[in-house]
PDB file of C-alpha atoms in Angstrom:
ATOM      1  CA  MET A 107      81.121  79.862 108.866  1.00 69.00           C
ATOM      2  CA  SER A 108      79.353  76.542 108.155  1.00 69.00           C
ATOM      3  CA  HIS A 109      82.486  74.557 108.865  1.00 67.00           C
ATOM      4  CA  VAL A 110      82.571  76.699 112.383  1.00 72.00           C
ATOM      5  CA  THR A 111      78.619  76.101 113.378  1.00 72.00           C
ATOM      6  CA  SER A 112      79.162  72.014 111.631  1.00 71.00           C
ATOM      7  CA  VAL A 113      81.749  71.833 115.067  1.00 70.00           C
ATOM      8  CA  LEU A 114      78.966  73.601 117.282  1.00 72.00           C
ATOM      9  CA  ARG A 115      76.093  72.570 116.367  1.00 71.00           C
ATOM     10  CA  ALA A 116      74.939  70.565 119.014  1.00 69.00           C
ATOM     11  CA  GLN A 117      75.279  73.517 121.303  1.00 68.00           C
ATOM     12  CA  LEU A 118      73.825  76.352 118.930  1.00 65.00           C
ATOM     13  CA  LYS A 119      70.367  76.243 120.723  1.00 71.00           C
ATOM     14  CA  ASP A 120      71.498  77.085 123.862  1.00 74.00           C
ATOM     15  CA  ILE A 121      74.246  80.147 122.656  1.00 74.00           C
ATOM     16  CA  ASP A 122      74.361  83.555 121.998  1.00 75.00           C
ATOM     17  CA  PHE A 123      76.247  83.248 118.802  1.00 74.00           C
ATOM     18  CA  ARG A 124      76.863  86.677 117.151  1.00 80.00           C
ATOM     19  CA  VAL A 125      78.907  86.986 114.025  1.00 82.00           C
ATOM     20  CA  SER A 126      80.632  90.200 113.355  1.00 83.00           C
ATOM     21  CA  SER A 127      83.362  91.211 110.760  1.00 84.00           C
ATOM     22  CA  ASP A 128      86.119  92.953 110.909  1.00 86.00           C
ATOM     23  CA  PHE A 129      90.264  94.057 109.995  1.00 87.00           C
ATOM     24  CA  SER A 130      92.260  91.308 111.223  1.00 88.00           C
ATOM     25  CA  PRO A 131      94.434  93.352 113.410  1.00 88.00           C
ATOM     26  CA  ASP A 132      91.504  94.645 115.247  1.00 91.00           C
ATOM     27  CA  ILE A 133      89.725  91.172 115.647  1.00 92.00           C
ATOM     28  CA  GLY A 134      93.237  90.646 117.544  1.00 92.00           C
ATOM     29  CA  GLU A 135      92.439  93.338 119.594  1.00 93.00           C
ATOM     30  CA  ALA A 136      89.425  92.320 120.345  1.00 94.00           C
ATOM     31  CA  ILE A 137      90.053  89.071 121.497  1.00 94.00           C
ATOM     32  CA  GLN A 138      92.913  90.443 123.565  1.00 94.00           C
ATOM     33  CA  ARG A 139      90.439  92.406 125.352  1.00 94.00           C
ATOM     34  CA  GLY A 140      88.149  89.887 126.335  1.00 92.00           C
ATOM     35  CA  GLU A 141      85.542  91.356 123.649  1.00 92.00           C
ATOM     36  CA  ILE A 142      84.987  88.740 121.354  1.00 91.00           C
ATOM     37  CA  ASP A 143      85.759  84.783 122.720  1.00 92.00           C
ATOM     38  CA  LEU A 144      86.506  83.761 119.025  1.00 91.00           C
ATOM     39  CA  GLY A 145      88.395  85.422 115.857  1.00 92.00           C
ATOM     40  CA  PHE A 146      89.498  83.825 112.645  1.00 90.00           C
ATOM     41  CA  CYS A 147      91.833  86.751 111.259  1.00 89.00           C
ATOM     42  CA  ARG A 148      95.996  85.934 110.894  1.00 87.00           C
ATOM     43  CA  LEU A 149      98.885  85.944 112.783  1.00 88.00           C
ATOM     44  CA  GLU A 150      98.200  89.013 115.114  1.00 86.00           C
ATOM     45  CA  SER A 151     100.787  90.037 117.219  1.00 85.00           C
ATOM     46  CA  GLN A 152      98.667  90.123 120.560  1.00 88.00           C
ATOM     47  CA  PRO A 153      99.943  89.701 124.120  1.00 89.00           C
ATOM     48  CA  ASP A 154      98.110  86.760 125.917  1.00 91.00           C
ATOM     49  CA  VAL A 155      96.664  85.816 122.674  1.00 94.00           C
ATOM     50  CA  SER A 156      96.597  82.118 121.149  1.00 94.00           C
ATOM     51  CA  TYR A 157      96.359  81.398 118.235  1.00 93.00           C
ATOM     52  CA  LYS A 158      95.556  77.887 115.994  1.00 91.00           C
ATOM     53  CA  VAL A 159      96.235  77.855 112.601  1.00 90.00           C
ATOM     54  CA  ILE A 160      93.323  75.851 110.397  1.00 85.00           C
ATOM     55  CA  ALA A 161      94.205  76.954 106.841  1.00 85.00           C
ATOM     56  CA  HIS A 162      97.134  78.223 104.590  1.00 89.00           C
ATOM     57  CA  GLU A 163      96.009  79.897 101.369  1.00 91.00           C
ATOM     58  CA  PRO A 164      97.823  80.331  98.495  1.00 95.00           C
ATOM     59  CA  ILE A 165      98.268  84.130  97.289  1.00 97.00           C
ATOM     60  CA  LEU A 166      96.815  84.821  93.759  1.00 98.00           C
ATOM     61  CA  VAL A 167      96.885  87.667  90.927  1.00 98.00           C
ATOM     62  CA  ILE A 168      93.551  89.518  90.360  1.00 98.00           C
ATOM     63  CA  LEU A 169      92.945  91.081  87.575  1.00 98.00           C
ATOM     64  CA  PRO A 170      90.693  92.276  84.654  1.00 98.00           C
ATOM     65  CA  ALA A 171      89.315  89.629  82.686  1.00 98.00           C
ATOM     66  CA  ASP A 172      90.417  91.508  79.432  1.00 97.00           C
ATOM     67  CA  HIS A 173      93.580  92.345  80.924  1.00 98.00           C
ATOM     68  CA  PRO A 174      96.473  90.878  78.267  1.00 97.00           C
ATOM     69  CA  LEU A 175      97.875  88.799  81.341  1.00 98.00           C
ATOM     70  CA  ALA A 176      94.556  86.898  81.590  1.00 98.00           C
ATOM     71  CA  ALA A 177      94.781  85.326  79.306  1.00 97.00           C
ATOM     72  CA  ARG A 178      97.815  83.120  80.529  1.00 97.00           C
ATOM     73  CA  SER A 179      97.254  80.125  83.030  1.00 97.00           C
ATOM     74  CA  ALA A 180      99.297  80.845  85.766  1.00 98.00           C
ATOM     75  CA  ILE A 181     101.506  84.090  86.013  1.00 98.00           C
ATOM     76  CA  ASP A 182     105.213  85.640  86.747  1.00 98.00           C
ATOM     77  CA  VAL A 183     105.138  88.446  88.966  1.00 97.00           C
ATOM     78  CA  ARG A 184     107.774  89.419  87.125  1.00 97.00           C
ATOM     79  CA  ASP A 185     105.592  90.492  84.057  1.00 97.00           C
ATOM     80  CA  ILE A 186     103.172  93.001  86.167  1.00 97.00           C
ATOM     81  CA  ASP A 187     103.634  96.075  84.962  1.00 96.00           C
ATOM     82  CA  PRO A 188     104.832  97.858  88.316  1.00 96.00           C
ATOM     83  CA  ASP A 189     102.924 101.246  87.732  1.00 95.00           C
ATOM     84  CA  SER A 190     100.037  99.457  87.729  1.00 96.00           C
ATOM     85  CA  PHE A 191     100.246  97.026  90.385  1.00 98.00           C
ATOM     86  CA  ILE A 192      97.831  98.000  94.181  1.00 98.00           C
ATOM     87  CA  GLY A 193      99.912  97.966  96.635  1.00 97.00           C
ATOM     88  CA  TYR A 194      98.911  98.053 100.325  1.00 97.00           C
ATOM     89  CA  THR A 195      98.209 100.484 103.078  1.00 95.00           C
ATOM     90  CA  GLY A 196      99.310  99.304 107.074  1.00 90.00           C
ATOM     91  CA  THR A 197      96.435  97.434 107.549  1.00 87.00           C
ATOM     92  CA  PRO A 198      96.632  94.597 106.390  1.00 88.00           C
ATOM     93  CA  HIS A 199      99.829  94.284 107.227  1.00 89.00           C
ATOM     94  CA  VAL A 200     100.385  90.543 107.533  1.00 90.00           C
ATOM     95  CA  LEU A 201      99.680  90.058 103.912  1.00 94.00           C
ATOM     96  CA  ARG A 202     101.823  93.156 102.992  1.00 94.00           C
ATOM     97  CA  GLY A 203     104.473  91.554 104.657  1.00 94.00           C
ATOM     98  CA  ILE A 204     104.718  88.473 103.162  1.00 95.00           C
ATOM     99  CA  VAL A 205     103.858  90.213  99.748  1.00 97.00           C
ATOM    100  CA  ASP A 206     106.884  92.617 100.222  1.00 96.00           C
ATOM    101  CA  ARG A 207     108.884  89.993 100.555  1.00 96.00           C
ATOM    102  CA  TYR A 208     108.167  87.355  97.896  1.00 97.00           C
ATOM    103  CA  LEU A 209     108.565  90.964  95.718  1.00 97.00           C
ATOM    104  CA  ARG A 210     111.798  91.482  96.638  1.00 97.00           C
ATOM    105  CA  GLU A 211     113.598  88.385  96.783  1.00 96.00           C
ATOM    106  CA  ARG A 212     112.364  88.597  92.945  1.00 95.00           C
ATOM    107  CA  GLY A 213     113.809  91.855  92.223  1.00 96.00           C
ATOM    108  CA  VAL A 214     110.407  92.987  92.077  1.00 96.00           C
ATOM    109  CA  VAL A 215     110.222  96.605  92.336  1.00 97.00           C
ATOM    110  CA  VAL A 216     106.428  98.007  91.861  1.00 95.00           C
ATOM    111  CA  SER A 217     105.388 101.984  91.941  1.00 90.00           C
ATOM    112  CA  PRO A 218     101.689 101.408  93.153  1.00 94.00           C
ATOM    113  CA  VAL A 219      99.615 104.717  92.992  1.00 93.00           C
ATOM    114  CA  HIS A 220      96.600 103.186  94.807  1.00 96.00           C
ATOM    115  CA  ALA A 221      96.326 101.212  98.186  1.00 97.00           C
ATOM    116  CA  LEU A 222      94.170  98.864  99.516  1.00 96.00           C
ATOM    117  CA  ASP A 223      92.957  98.635 103.116  1.00 93.00           C
ATOM    118  CA  GLY A 224      90.749  95.334 102.798  1.00 90.00           C
ATOM    119  CA  ILE A 225      89.644  92.616 100.808  1.00 91.00           C
ATOM    120  CA  ALA A 226      86.200  94.815  99.698  1.00 93.00           C
ATOM    121  CA  THR A 227      88.645  97.370  98.514  1.00 95.00           C
ATOM    122  CA  GLY A 228      91.389  95.660  96.333  1.00 96.00           C
ATOM    123  CA  ILE A 229      88.584  94.176  94.377  1.00 97.00           C
ATOM    124  CA  SER A 230      86.900  97.799  93.916  1.00 97.00           C
ATOM    125  CA  LEU A 231      90.223  99.536  92.641  1.00 98.00           C
ATOM    126  CA  VAL A 232      91.135  96.687  90.280  1.00 98.00           C
ATOM    127  CA  ALA A 233      88.049  96.824  88.439  1.00 97.00           C
ATOM    128  CA  SER A 234      87.450 100.641  88.419  1.00 97.00           C
ATOM    129  CA  THR A 235      91.318 100.987  87.953  1.00 97.00           C
ATOM    130  CA  GLY A 236      92.148  97.830  85.351  1.00 97.00           C
ATOM    131  CA  GLY A 237      95.098  97.295  88.042  1.00 97.00           C
ATOM    132  CA  VAL A 238      96.403  93.925  89.449  1.00 98.00           C
ATOM    133  CA  THR A 239      97.199  92.953  93.490  1.00 98.00           C
ATOM    134  CA  LEU A 240      98.110  90.076  94.902  1.00 98.00           C
ATOM    135  CA  LEU A 241      95.701  88.840  97.164  1.00 97.00           C
ATOM    136  CA  PRO A 242      94.417  85.477  99.334  1.00 95.00           C
ATOM    137  CA  ALA A 243      92.601  82.776  97.629  1.00 94.00           C
ATOM    138  CA  TYR A 244      89.578  83.019  99.677  1.00 88.00           C
ATOM    139  CA  VAL A 245      88.462  86.044  97.928  1.00 93.00           C
ATOM    140  CA  GLU A 246      87.741  84.211  94.448  1.00 95.00           C
ATOM    141  CA  PRO A 247      84.240  83.704  95.402  1.00 93.00           C
ATOM    142  CA  LEU A 248      83.872  87.664  96.204  1.00 94.00           C
ATOM    143  CA  LEU A 249      85.220  88.630  92.516  1.00 97.00           C
ATOM    144  CA  PRO A 250      82.811  90.307  89.966  1.00 97.00           C
ATOM    145  CA  ARG A 251      81.895  88.422  86.625  1.00 96.00           C
ATOM    146  CA  SER A 252      84.860  91.530  85.243  1.00 97.00           C
ATOM    147  CA  LEU A 253      87.996  90.319  87.837  1.00 98.00           C
ATOM    148  CA  VAL A 254      89.748  86.863  87.467  1.00 98.00           C
ATOM    149  CA  SER A 255      92.404  85.422  89.566  1.00 98.00           C
ATOM    150  CA  ARG A 256      95.450  83.813  88.397  1.00 98.00           C
ATOM    151  CA  PRO A 257      97.777  81.186  90.044  1.00 98.00           C
ATOM    152  CA  LEU A 258     101.368  83.099  90.629  1.00 98.00           C
ATOM    153  CA  THR A 259     103.927  80.836  88.785  1.00 97.00           C
ATOM    154  CA  GLY A 260     106.650  78.580  90.641  1.00 93.00           C
ATOM    155  CA  ASN A 261     106.810  78.621  94.320  1.00 92.00           C
ATOM    156  CA  ALA A 262     104.156  81.259  95.135  1.00 93.00           C
ATOM    157  CA  PRO A 263     103.717  82.483  98.874  1.00 95.00           C
ATOM    158  CA  VAL A 264     100.816  81.427 101.415  1.00 95.00           C
ATOM    159  CA  ILE A 265      99.026  83.217 103.717  1.00 94.00           C
ATOM    160  CA  GLU A 266      97.626  81.603 107.234  1.00 91.00           C
ATOM    161  CA  ILE A 267      94.390  82.265 108.522  1.00 88.00           C
ATOM    162  CA  ALA A 268      94.348  81.258 112.402  1.00 91.00           C
ATOM    163  CA  ALA A 269      92.020  80.582 115.256  1.00 91.00           C
ATOM    164  CA  GLY A 270      92.697  83.476 117.693  1.00 94.00           C
ATOM    165  CA  TYR A 271      91.669  82.929 121.174  1.00 95.00           C
ATOM    166  CA  ARG A 272      92.779  84.079 124.903  1.00 95.00           C
ATOM    167  CA  ALA A 273      94.043  80.563 127.038  1.00 92.00           C
ATOM    168  CA  ASP A 274      92.349  82.079 129.737  1.00 94.00           C
ATOM    169  CA  ASN A 275      89.114  81.932 128.695  1.00 94.00           C
ATOM    170  CA  PRO A 276      86.599  80.179 130.627  1.00 93.00           C
ATOM    171  CA  SER A 277      83.937  79.627 128.188  1.00 88.00           C
ATOM    172  CA  PRO A 278      82.673  76.134 127.829  1.00 85.00           C
ATOM    173  CA  ILE A 279      81.439  76.794 124.549  1.00 83.00           C
ATOM    174  CA  LEU A 280      84.871  77.762 123.523  1.00 88.00           C
ATOM    175  CA  GLN A 281      86.874  75.233 124.790  1.00 87.00           C
ATOM    176  CA  VAL A 282      84.091  72.977 122.921  1.00 83.00           C
ATOM    177  CA  PHE A 283      85.430  74.070 119.491  1.00 83.00           C
ATOM    178  CA  LEU A 284      89.227  73.705 120.513  1.00 87.00           C
ATOM    179  CA  GLU A 285      88.622  70.364 121.163  1.00 83.00           C
ATOM    180  CA  ASN A 286      87.260  69.496 117.914  1.00 81.00           C
ATOM    181  CA  ILE A 287      89.182  72.568 115.897  1.00 82.00           C
ATOM    182  CA  ASP A 288      90.926  69.606 114.079  1.00 79.00           C
ATOM    183  CA  GLN A 289      87.361  68.810 113.105  1.00 73.00           C
ATOM    184  CA  LEU A 290      86.976  72.262 111.387  1.00 69.00           C
ATOM    185  CA  ILE A 291      90.718  71.894 109.468  1.00 74.00           C
ATOM    186  CA  ALA A 292      89.823  69.002 108.564  1.00 71.00           C
ATOM    187  CA  SER A 293      86.616  69.983 106.703  1.00 64.00           C
ATOM    188  CA  LYS A 294      88.345  73.540 105.709  1.00 58.00           C
ATOM    189  CA  ALA A 295      91.433  71.501 103.434  1.00 60.00           C
ATOM    190  CA  LYS A 296      88.721  68.725 101.622  1.00 63.00           C
ATOM    191  CA  ALA A 297      86.521  72.487 101.142  1.00 59.00           C
ATOM    192  CA  ALA A 298      89.853  73.147  99.458  1.00 56.00           C
ATOM    193  CA  GLY A 299      90.871  69.918  97.915  1.00 56.00           C
ATOM    194  CA  ILE A 300      87.039  70.495  96.003  1.00 42.00           C
ATOM    195  CA  ALA A 301      87.516  73.503  95.014  1.00 46.00           C
ATOM    196  CA  GLN A 302      91.030  73.107  93.291  1.00 46.00           C
ATOM    197  CA  THR A 303      89.919  69.752  91.532  1.00 41.00           C
ATOM    198  CA  SER A 304      86.757  71.793  90.687  1.00 40.00           C
ATOM    199  CA  PRO A 305      86.932  72.046  86.458  1.00 38.00           C
ATOM    200  CA  ASP A 306      85.119  75.413  86.787  1.00 42.00           C
ATOM    201  CA  SER A 307      88.174  76.662  89.221  1.00 39.00           C
ATOM    202  CA  LYS A 308      90.239  76.726  86.602  1.00 40.00           C
ATOM    203  CA  PRO A 309      91.849  78.751  84.706  1.00 37.00           C
ATOM    204  CA  PRO A 310      91.497  78.286  80.884  1.00 37.00           C
ATOM    205  CA  PRO A 311      94.316  77.105  79.164  1.00 37.00           C
TER     206      PRO A 311
END
């Protein structure tokens, strides 16, 4: 949100700026219905909704800090116990589709007993069951100390984050945002670069 407010800094004092959180499919529907002017979500298939991709985030392995695989600097998905893998409900369908395809291409068949419907549920399930799942990199700051993230070996999948809006929305503030969206993309990329080069963000050898 700091990147968004920096784009709209000059307009903030004159607008009613409200922030809410929801599942990605629901955000896409709210944009389509005109209930919100701008949403950050996955590329949800909604009529009359346009998207501008602002970031590509790698998908990481999320697991307990004391898990045997946590000692590795990167994890081969084929080494994850299929029975310990935490799957996905139909709600995060974009993430589920990406991970399902990634597993299928590597001949990995999982047998999830538990399924997450959002980031918070996923973190809770890993912490409470000792299982393992795959989530976008933006969850890293949300992880409790008992959990860690590790990159996948090889060509890891990525997931897109996009700004969604209706092209027919006459809001002048939305137009200001869209005219300056490249600034947001650059800020996001710069922040990601700093995080990637930070010693604290690297897993132990």
